[in-house]
């Protein structure tokens, strides 16, 4: 079952974006099939753009650059090979996944800018909880610096584009089981100086609904599109 966020209804405009929130865990294959259908409809001008917020059951995904040796526990969780960019990542309960289906033909047809906007979106949403998220050259995703100096990843980014319509997107760790990341080398980045964290691990009792509100507000700031209900 899914629902829309409690947003005020706005007048329809070409860049209004529908927001959908699923309450339960969504199977990965079902999510990909849903994205495929929506991307085709957006490309054909038959559906509005969509941001889809959900959670998955525990699983690993392998992007187009994934290396087999980075899958450290092959039998632990299902592994899904996907056409998004990037390497191995983990999805599971307590992690907010945001699948972003936008028509870049309406947004400058600039892939590099789109990825930068996704990063800005995450950084602004985290700032709502006084978390300083940062980019790092050569390391995909958003990172936070711990008191020890170690840098921990709090959000992953992986995108795919078809006919100038985007899909896949971002994931932000709210309160997932962080030990589950030990079955992979997350995004191919190893070393004692790098780890994985979450909002709750940082000492912030943030609920998923709190993050959803921050994502909605910061999305409008970055992408300049009005949310709409259906």
Phi, psi and omega in degrees: 000142178230165180216166174261153177295152180283081181251158174285139180288132178247158175295142184294136177219161186305330184252018171298142185239130176280140176244130180234138178233124175262132182282319183270180177282132183255126177300142186297315181299322179294321179295317179297317179298320178296319177296318181302315180296317184290321179300317178298319180292321178295315181299327180275359181076022185256357182208152177285165173298159188217137164247122186244114180261130183201178171229150178250157165293166183301129180195163173246144174239147180242120177280185185292341180257008185295139177253135184304325183291347178275356173267098189277337181227078188301329184263005187287307179228161175302144178245125181247121174277128187228158182275004178288162174287164176104192186242221180277142171216167180248140169233144178186177179305143181089000178244129177272117174261133177238109176269126191244115181244094183241149179266103183290346175297333178269356190232033173091356179049046184237101184293316180301318179295321179299314179297319177298321178295322176300316178299314179300321180300312179296314182301317180292321179296317179295326180298336177297341179248020180061033175256128180267099176272143185224149170279159173219128177301131178081359178229112183289148177105188181242136189237155172234145179265124179276167180301330181284350185097347177293148178250124182246140178276131180245344182213141178248153180226131175206126186231159172221149183226132177225127182052039179068014174252132184273153166206182200061209182156244188229162169219138180236131181279112176267297177209055176281170173283102186295335179297336180295338178290345184289348180279356179221167163266101188302120178056024177074014184252113181243168178126144183297338182278355181238141178212196179230141180222179178214170178298317180291322177299331177279002178090018183247112182282066184272130175274157179302321180294327176297315179295321180301318178296316178297321178296318179298313183292317182286333176300316180298323180295321186274313188263348176064032180241142180277130173294150177223150176265161177232000000 
